[in-house]
Amino acid sequence: MLIFYPLNNLFKYNKAFALEAGGVLPEIELAYQSLGKMNEDCSNVVWVCHAFTGSQDVEDWWQGLVGRGKLFDPDKQFIICVNVLGSHYGSTGPLSINPNTGEPYYHTFPFITIRDIVNSFDLLREHLGINRIRTCIGGSLGGQQCVEWAISQPDLIENLILIATNAQHSPWGIAFNESQRMSIEVDPTWKESNPQAGIEGMKAARATALISYRNYETYGVTQARNDEPLGKVHRATSYQRYQGEKLAQRFNAYSYFVLSQVMDSQDVGRGRGGAIQALSQIKAKTLVMGIKSDALFPINEQAFLAKHIPGATFQALDSLYGHDGFLIESQLITKAIKLWQKFVKLDVNPMYDFFKKLEKKNLAIH
């Protein structure tokens, strides 16, 4: 028997949803996309967790990995991606109507955490009758969700793939996010309650974010000056402004503000005796990938995950694109996952020693 779900769905939870920090959402909605058909025993479920300004449309933002003929193929697997709480693509967020007031939440939207997002996922999982997840994969903010879920539900996930993510968001990452929030706060419209409030500030915030998503070498190649005449707008200048304008066409400042705080909340060791103790509870077979040029989630953060997740394997990816490599380097990621899956299927882990040797020699998949 095969269970089929439509391409786009909306899950409604009409009860109070308690939040980790003490707040409450009177009800929640989760917009999600499902691709393919789920086996009766849930043996083909792939749950993809999206990053900061991503959406449930995983074939759009991760088209190199998800789609017909790709590593995650809806003709073979049941692929699900859920828009996170606080986001802009249909799930409950700052622009949603607060049922208690009949007005949008705007600035009154409560503080939420990675754990809140994972708890909401679990409600949807139960609603769909999914009793096991074959593979859970995510990068950056998405990876933070994956590792939290693997800790809170150690028997649920069989295979865990973490890319460019961490166990605890660093002071460095928090500082970048706070700088972006400050850009939004100085926008004079930010104090208003309307969907366009803070949008100019968000453009500046996005420009700051791009610097952390890439690195010095990335800009030197992709935005090279090439003997620009005096007075001409530099390529790097137009690129920064373009990225701000591009995001403003599809996102809002409220969600940007909220989700930056969600990222900062990441600390798997909170209330669990520390990160090392928390990571030791993971039972899933785990592949951790880091990008050597990542300035925002430095590769030592992924090495920490791999060191303390029992039996995890670690792979360094060599990319020009810094943190954004997790979205761009689909071929490298596919190559690493296929190699890892080969040994997972055999229920052996010679790759652990193999990757450790690569790490010691400062080598990576190219």
Short mmCIF file of N, CA and C in Angstrom, two decimals, residues 46-160:
data_model
loop_
_atom_site.label_atom_id
_atom_site.label_comp_id
_atom_site.label_asym_id
_atom_site.label_seq_id
_atom_site.Cartn_x
_atom_site.Cartn_y
_atom_site.Cartn_z
N VAL A 46 12.27 10.98 3.47
CA VAL A 46 13.39 11.92 3.55
C VAL A 46 12.83 13.26 4.02
N TRP A 47 13.28 13.72 5.19
CA TRP A 47 12.79 14.99 5.75
C TRP A 47 13.91 16.03 5.59
N VAL A 48 13.62 17.05 4.79
CA VAL A 48 14.60 18.11 4.52
C VAL A 48 14.24 19.33 5.35
N CYS A 49 15.20 19.87 6.06
CA CYS A 49 14.99 21.08 6.87
C CYS A 49 15.66 22.27 6.16
N HIS A 50 14.89 23.31 5.93
CA HIS A 50 15.40 24.45 5.16
C HIS A 50 16.14 25.46 6.04
N ALA A 51 16.92 26.29 5.39
CA ALA A 51 17.75 27.28 6.08
C ALA A 51 17.00 28.60 6.25
N PHE A 52 17.72 29.64 6.61
CA PHE A 52 17.21 30.92 7.11
C PHE A 52 16.03 31.48 6.32
N THR A 53 16.24 31.88 5.08
CA THR A 53 15.14 32.47 4.29
C THR A 53 14.61 31.48 3.26
N GLY A 54 14.84 30.20 3.49
CA GLY A 54 14.35 29.17 2.59
C GLY A 54 12.86 28.94 2.76
N SER A 55 12.34 27.98 2.00
CA SER A 55 10.91 27.68 2.03
C SER A 55 10.71 26.18 1.95
N GLN A 56 9.45 25.78 1.90
CA GLN A 56 9.11 24.39 1.75
C GLN A 56 9.34 23.88 0.33
N ASP A 57 9.57 24.77 -0.62
CA ASP A 57 9.77 24.39 -2.02
C ASP A 57 11.20 23.93 -2.23
N VAL A 58 11.51 22.75 -1.74
CA VAL A 58 12.88 22.26 -1.71
C VAL A 58 13.44 22.02 -3.11
N GLU A 59 12.59 21.69 -4.07
CA GLU A 59 13.08 21.50 -5.44
C GLU A 59 13.57 22.81 -6.04
N ASP A 60 13.12 23.92 -5.49
CA ASP A 60 13.55 25.23 -5.99
C ASP A 60 14.91 25.60 -5.41
N TRP A 61 15.04 25.57 -4.08
CA TRP A 61 16.28 26.08 -3.48
C TRP A 61 17.39 25.03 -3.36
N TRP A 62 17.05 23.74 -3.52
CA TRP A 62 18.08 22.70 -3.48
C TRP A 62 17.93 21.79 -4.69
N GLN A 63 17.75 22.40 -5.85
CA GLN A 63 17.45 21.65 -7.06
C GLN A 63 18.59 20.73 -7.48
N GLY A 64 19.79 20.98 -7.00
CA GLY A 64 20.90 20.10 -7.32
C GLY A 64 20.85 18.77 -6.58
N LEU A 65 20.07 18.71 -5.50
CA LEU A 65 19.97 17.49 -4.70
C LEU A 65 18.61 16.82 -4.77
N VAL A 66 17.56 17.61 -4.99
CA VAL A 66 16.19 17.10 -4.92
C VAL A 66 15.49 17.26 -6.26
N GLY A 67 14.93 16.17 -6.75
CA GLY A 67 14.19 16.20 -8.01
C GLY A 67 14.37 14.89 -8.76
N ARG A 68 13.63 14.71 -9.79
CA ARG A 68 13.71 13.46 -10.56
C ARG A 68 15.11 13.28 -11.15
N GLY A 69 15.67 12.11 -10.90
CA GLY A 69 17.02 11.82 -11.37
C GLY A 69 18.11 12.32 -10.46
N LYS A 70 17.73 13.02 -9.36
CA LYS A 70 18.71 13.55 -8.42
C LYS A 70 18.91 12.57 -7.25
N LEU A 71 19.77 12.93 -6.33
CA LEU A 71 20.06 12.08 -5.19
C LEU A 71 18.79 11.75 -4.40
N PHE A 72 17.97 12.74 -4.16
CA PHE A 72 16.69 12.53 -3.50
C PHE A 72 15.59 12.68 -4.56
N ASP A 73 15.07 11.54 -4.97
CA ASP A 73 14.21 11.43 -6.14
C ASP A 73 12.78 11.09 -5.71
N PRO A 74 11.80 11.94 -6.03
CA PRO A 74 10.42 11.67 -5.63
C PRO A 74 9.83 10.43 -6.29
N ASP A 75 10.47 9.90 -7.35
CA ASP A 75 10.01 8.65 -7.93
C ASP A 75 10.38 7.45 -7.05
N LYS A 76 11.30 7.69 -6.11
CA LYS A 76 11.76 6.59 -5.25
C LYS A 76 11.51 6.87 -3.76
N GLN A 77 11.47 8.14 -3.40
CA GLN A 77 11.39 8.51 -2.00
C GLN A 77 10.22 9.45 -1.73
N PHE A 78 9.80 9.48 -0.48
CA PHE A 78 8.79 10.44 -0.04
C PHE A 78 9.55 11.57 0.64
N ILE A 79 9.57 12.73 -0.01
CA ILE A 79 10.38 13.86 0.44
C ILE A 79 9.46 14.92 1.01
N ILE A 80 9.76 15.38 2.20
CA ILE A 80 8.93 16.39 2.85
C ILE A 80 9.81 17.54 3.36
N CYS A 81 9.33 18.74 3.15
CA CYS A 81 10.01 19.93 3.67
C CYS A 81 8.94 20.87 4.22
N VAL A 82 9.17 21.37 5.42
CA VAL A 82 8.18 22.18 6.13
C VAL A 82 8.70 23.60 6.31
N ASN A 83 7.86 24.56 6.00
CA ASN A 83 8.22 25.95 6.28
C ASN A 83 8.19 26.17 7.79
N VAL A 84 9.27 26.70 8.34
CA VAL A 84 9.40 26.81 9.79
C VAL A 84 8.50 27.89 10.37
N LEU A 85 8.12 27.74 11.62
CA LEU A 85 7.42 28.79 12.34
C LEU A 85 8.23 30.08 12.26
N GLY A 86 7.55 31.19 12.10
CA GLY A 86 8.22 32.49 12.03
C GLY A 86 8.58 32.92 10.63
N SER A 87 8.48 32.00 9.66
CA SER A 87 8.90 32.31 8.31
C SER A 87 7.79 32.97 7.50
N HIS A 88 8.04 33.12 6.21
CA HIS A 88 7.21 33.98 5.36
C HIS A 88 6.36 33.21 4.35
N TYR A 89 6.46 31.89 4.36
CA TYR A 89 5.89 31.12 3.26
C TYR A 89 4.71 30.25 3.67
N GLY A 90 3.87 30.74 4.55
CA GLY A 90 2.62 30.07 4.84
C GLY A 90 2.47 29.52 6.24
N SER A 91 3.57 29.32 6.95
CA SER A 91 3.48 28.88 8.34
C SER A 91 3.20 30.08 9.25
N THR A 92 2.78 29.79 10.47
CA THR A 92 2.48 30.87 11.41
C THR A 92 3.72 31.73 11.66
N GLY A 93 3.56 33.02 11.43
CA GLY A 93 4.67 33.95 11.58
C GLY A 93 4.15 35.33 11.96
N PRO A 94 5.02 36.32 11.96
CA PRO A 94 4.63 37.67 12.39
C PRO A 94 3.51 38.31 11.59
N LEU A 95 3.33 37.93 10.33
CA LEU A 95 2.26 38.52 9.53
C LEU A 95 0.95 37.73 9.63
N SER A 96 0.98 36.61 10.38
CA SER A 96 -0.24 35.82 10.57
C SER A 96 -1.20 36.55 11.52
N ILE A 97 -2.46 36.20 11.42
CA ILE A 97 -3.47 36.79 12.30
C ILE A 97 -3.43 36.10 13.67
N ASN A 98 -3.30 36.90 14.70
CA ASN A 98 -3.40 36.39 16.06
C ASN A 98 -4.88 36.17 16.36
N PRO A 99 -5.31 34.92 16.58
CA PRO A 99 -6.75 34.67 16.79
C PRO A 99 -7.30 35.34 18.03
N ASN A 100 -6.44 35.71 18.95
CA ASN A 100 -6.90 36.39 20.17
C ASN A 100 -7.24 37.85 19.96
N THR A 101 -6.65 38.45 18.91
CA THR A 101 -6.86 39.88 18.66
C THR A 101 -7.53 40.16 17.33
N GLY A 102 -7.47 39.20 16.41
CA GLY A 102 -8.00 39.43 15.07
C GLY A 102 -7.10 40.29 14.20
N GLU A 103 -5.91 40.62 14.68
CA GLU A 103 -4.94 41.45 13.97
C GLU A 103 -3.64 40.67 13.77
N PRO A 104 -2.83 41.05 12.78
CA PRO A 104 -1.53 40.39 12.62
C PRO A 104 -0.66 40.56 13.87
N TYR A 105 0.21 39.59 14.11
CA TYR A 105 1.11 39.67 15.26
C TYR A 105 2.08 40.84 15.16
N TYR A 106 2.68 41.02 14.00
CA TYR A 106 3.72 42.03 13.81
C TYR A 106 4.76 41.94 14.94
N HIS A 107 4.96 43.01 15.70
CA HIS A 107 6.01 43.04 16.73
C HIS A 107 5.67 42.19 17.96
N THR A 108 4.44 41.75 18.08
CA THR A 108 4.06 40.97 19.25
C THR A 108 4.29 39.47 19.06
N PHE A 109 4.80 39.10 17.89
CA PHE A 109 5.08 37.67 17.69
C PHE A 109 6.10 37.21 18.72
N PRO A 110 5.84 36.09 19.40
CA PRO A 110 6.71 35.69 20.52
C PRO A 110 8.06 35.15 20.08
N PHE A 111 8.99 35.14 21.00
CA PHE A 111 10.32 34.59 20.77
C PHE A 111 10.22 33.07 20.64
N ILE A 112 10.78 32.54 19.55
CA ILE A 112 10.78 31.10 19.34
C ILE A 112 12.20 30.58 19.17
N THR A 113 12.36 29.27 19.36
CA THR A 113 13.67 28.66 19.31
C THR A 113 13.69 27.49 18.33
N ILE A 114 14.89 26.97 18.11
CA ILE A 114 15.05 25.77 17.30
C ILE A 114 14.20 24.63 17.86
N ARG A 115 14.17 24.49 19.18
CA ARG A 115 13.39 23.40 19.79
C ARG A 115 11.90 23.57 19.53
N ASP A 116 11.43 24.80 19.53
CA ASP A 116 10.02 25.04 19.21
C ASP A 116 9.70 24.58 17.79
N ILE A 117 10.59 24.88 16.87
CA ILE A 117 10.39 24.47 15.48
C ILE A 117 10.35 22.96 15.38
N VAL A 118 11.29 22.29 16.04
CA VAL A 118 11.33 20.83 16.00
C VAL A 118 10.07 20.24 16.65
N ASN A 119 9.61 20.83 17.74
CA ASN A 119 8.38 20.34 18.38
C ASN A 119 7.18 20.48 17.45
N SER A 120 7.16 21.54 16.66
CA SER A 120 6.06 21.71 15.71
C SER A 120 6.15 20.66 14.60
N PHE A 121 7.37 20.37 14.15
CA PHE A 121 7.56 19.31 13.16
C PHE A 121 7.01 17.99 13.67
N ASP A 122 7.25 17.73 14.94
CA ASP A 122 6.84 16.45 15.49
C ASP A 122 5.32 16.30 15.52
N LEU A 123 4.62 17.40 15.73
CA LEU A 123 3.16 17.36 15.65
C LEU A 123 2.70 16.99 14.25
N LEU A 124 3.33 17.58 13.25
CA LEU A 124 3.00 17.26 11.86
C LEU A 124 3.36 15.81 11.54
N ARG A 125 4.52 15.37 11.99
CA ARG A 125 4.94 13.99 11.75
C ARG A 125 3.90 13.00 12.27
N GLU A 126 3.43 13.24 13.49
CA GLU A 126 2.42 12.35 14.06
C GLU A 126 1.12 12.41 13.26
N HIS A 127 0.76 13.61 12.83
CA HIS A 127 -0.46 13.79 12.03
C HIS A 127 -0.38 12.98 10.73
N LEU A 128 0.78 12.93 10.14
CA LEU A 128 0.97 12.22 8.87
C LEU A 128 1.18 10.72 9.07
N GLY A 129 1.31 10.27 10.30
CA GLY A 129 1.52 8.86 10.57
C GLY A 129 2.92 8.38 10.25
N ILE A 130 3.87 9.27 10.30
CA ILE A 130 5.27 8.91 10.04
C ILE A 130 5.91 8.45 11.35
N ASN A 131 6.25 7.16 11.42
CA ASN A 131 6.83 6.64 12.65
C ASN A 131 8.34 6.48 12.59
N ARG A 132 8.90 6.72 11.42
CA ARG A 132 10.36 6.75 11.32
C ARG A 132 10.76 7.58 10.12
N ILE A 133 11.92 8.20 10.23
CA ILE A 133 12.46 9.02 9.14
C ILE A 133 13.75 8.34 8.67
N ARG A 134 13.74 7.92 7.41
CA ARG A 134 14.91 7.23 6.89
C ARG A 134 16.13 8.15 6.86
N THR A 135 15.91 9.37 6.33
CA THR A 135 17.00 10.34 6.26
C THR A 135 16.49 11.72 6.63
N CYS A 136 17.19 12.38 7.53
CA CYS A 136 16.91 13.77 7.88
C CYS A 136 18.14 14.58 7.51
N ILE A 137 17.95 15.61 6.68
CA ILE A 137 19.09 16.36 6.16
C ILE A 137 18.80 17.85 6.19
N GLY A 138 19.84 18.64 6.49
CA GLY A 138 19.70 20.09 6.47
C GLY A 138 21.04 20.77 6.59
N GLY A 139 21.10 22.00 6.12
CA GLY A 139 22.32 22.79 6.24
C GLY A 139 22.04 24.09 6.96
N SER A 140 23.03 24.62 7.67
CA SER A 140 22.92 25.90 8.36
C SER A 140 21.80 25.84 9.40
N LEU A 141 20.84 26.76 9.34
CA LEU A 141 19.70 26.74 10.26
C LEU A 141 18.93 25.43 10.14
N GLY A 142 18.87 24.86 8.93
CA GLY A 142 18.23 23.58 8.74
C GLY A 142 18.98 22.46 9.45
N GLY A 143 20.29 22.52 9.42
CA GLY A 143 21.08 21.52 10.14
C GLY A 143 20.91 21.63 11.64
N GLN A 144 20.73 22.85 12.14
CA GLN A 144 20.46 23.03 13.57
C GLN A 144 19.18 22.31 13.97
N GLN A 145 18.17 22.38 13.10
CA GLN A 145 16.92 21.67 13.37
C GLN A 145 17.14 20.16 13.38
N CYS A 146 17.90 19.67 12.41
CA CYS A 146 18.15 18.23 12.29
C CYS A 146 18.84 17.67 13.52
N VAL A 147 19.89 18.33 13.98
CA VAL A 147 20.64 17.79 15.12
C VAL A 147 19.80 17.86 16.39
N GLU A 148 19.00 18.91 16.55
CA GLU A 148 18.12 19.00 17.71
C GLU A 148 17.09 17.88 17.70
N TRP A 149 16.52 17.59 16.55
CA TRP A 149 15.51 16.52 16.44
C TRP A 149 16.12 15.16 16.74
N ALA A 150 17.35 14.94 16.26
CA ALA A 150 18.01 13.66 16.49
C ALA A 150 18.32 13.43 17.96
N ILE A 151 18.48 14.51 18.71
CA ILE A 151 18.71 14.41 20.15
C ILE A 151 17.40 14.20 20.90
N SER A 152 16.39 14.97 20.55
CA SER A 152 15.12 14.91 21.27
C SER A 152 14.33 13.64 20.96
N GLN A 153 14.57 13.07 19.78
CA GLN A 153 13.88 11.84 19.37
C GLN A 153 14.93 10.85 18.84
N PRO A 154 15.75 10.27 19.69
CA PRO A 154 16.88 9.47 19.23
C PRO A 154 16.51 8.21 18.44
N ASP A 155 15.29 7.71 18.59
CA ASP A 155 14.89 6.49 17.89
C ASP A 155 14.11 6.78 16.60
N LEU A 156 13.94 8.02 16.26
CA LEU A 156 13.11 8.39 15.11
C LEU A 156 13.88 8.40 13.80
N ILE A 157 15.07 8.96 13.81
CA ILE A 157 15.85 9.19 12.58
C ILE A 157 16.90 8.10 12.41
N GLU A 158 16.92 7.49 11.23
CA GLU A 158 17.89 6.43 10.95
C GLU A 158 19.21 6.99 10.43
N ASN A 159 19.12 7.92 9.50
CA ASN A 159 20.31 8.50 8.89
C ASN A 159 20.23 10.03 8.99
N LEU A 160 21.28 10.62 9.51
CA LEU A 160 21.32 12.06 9.78
C LEU A 160 22.44 12.68 8.97
#
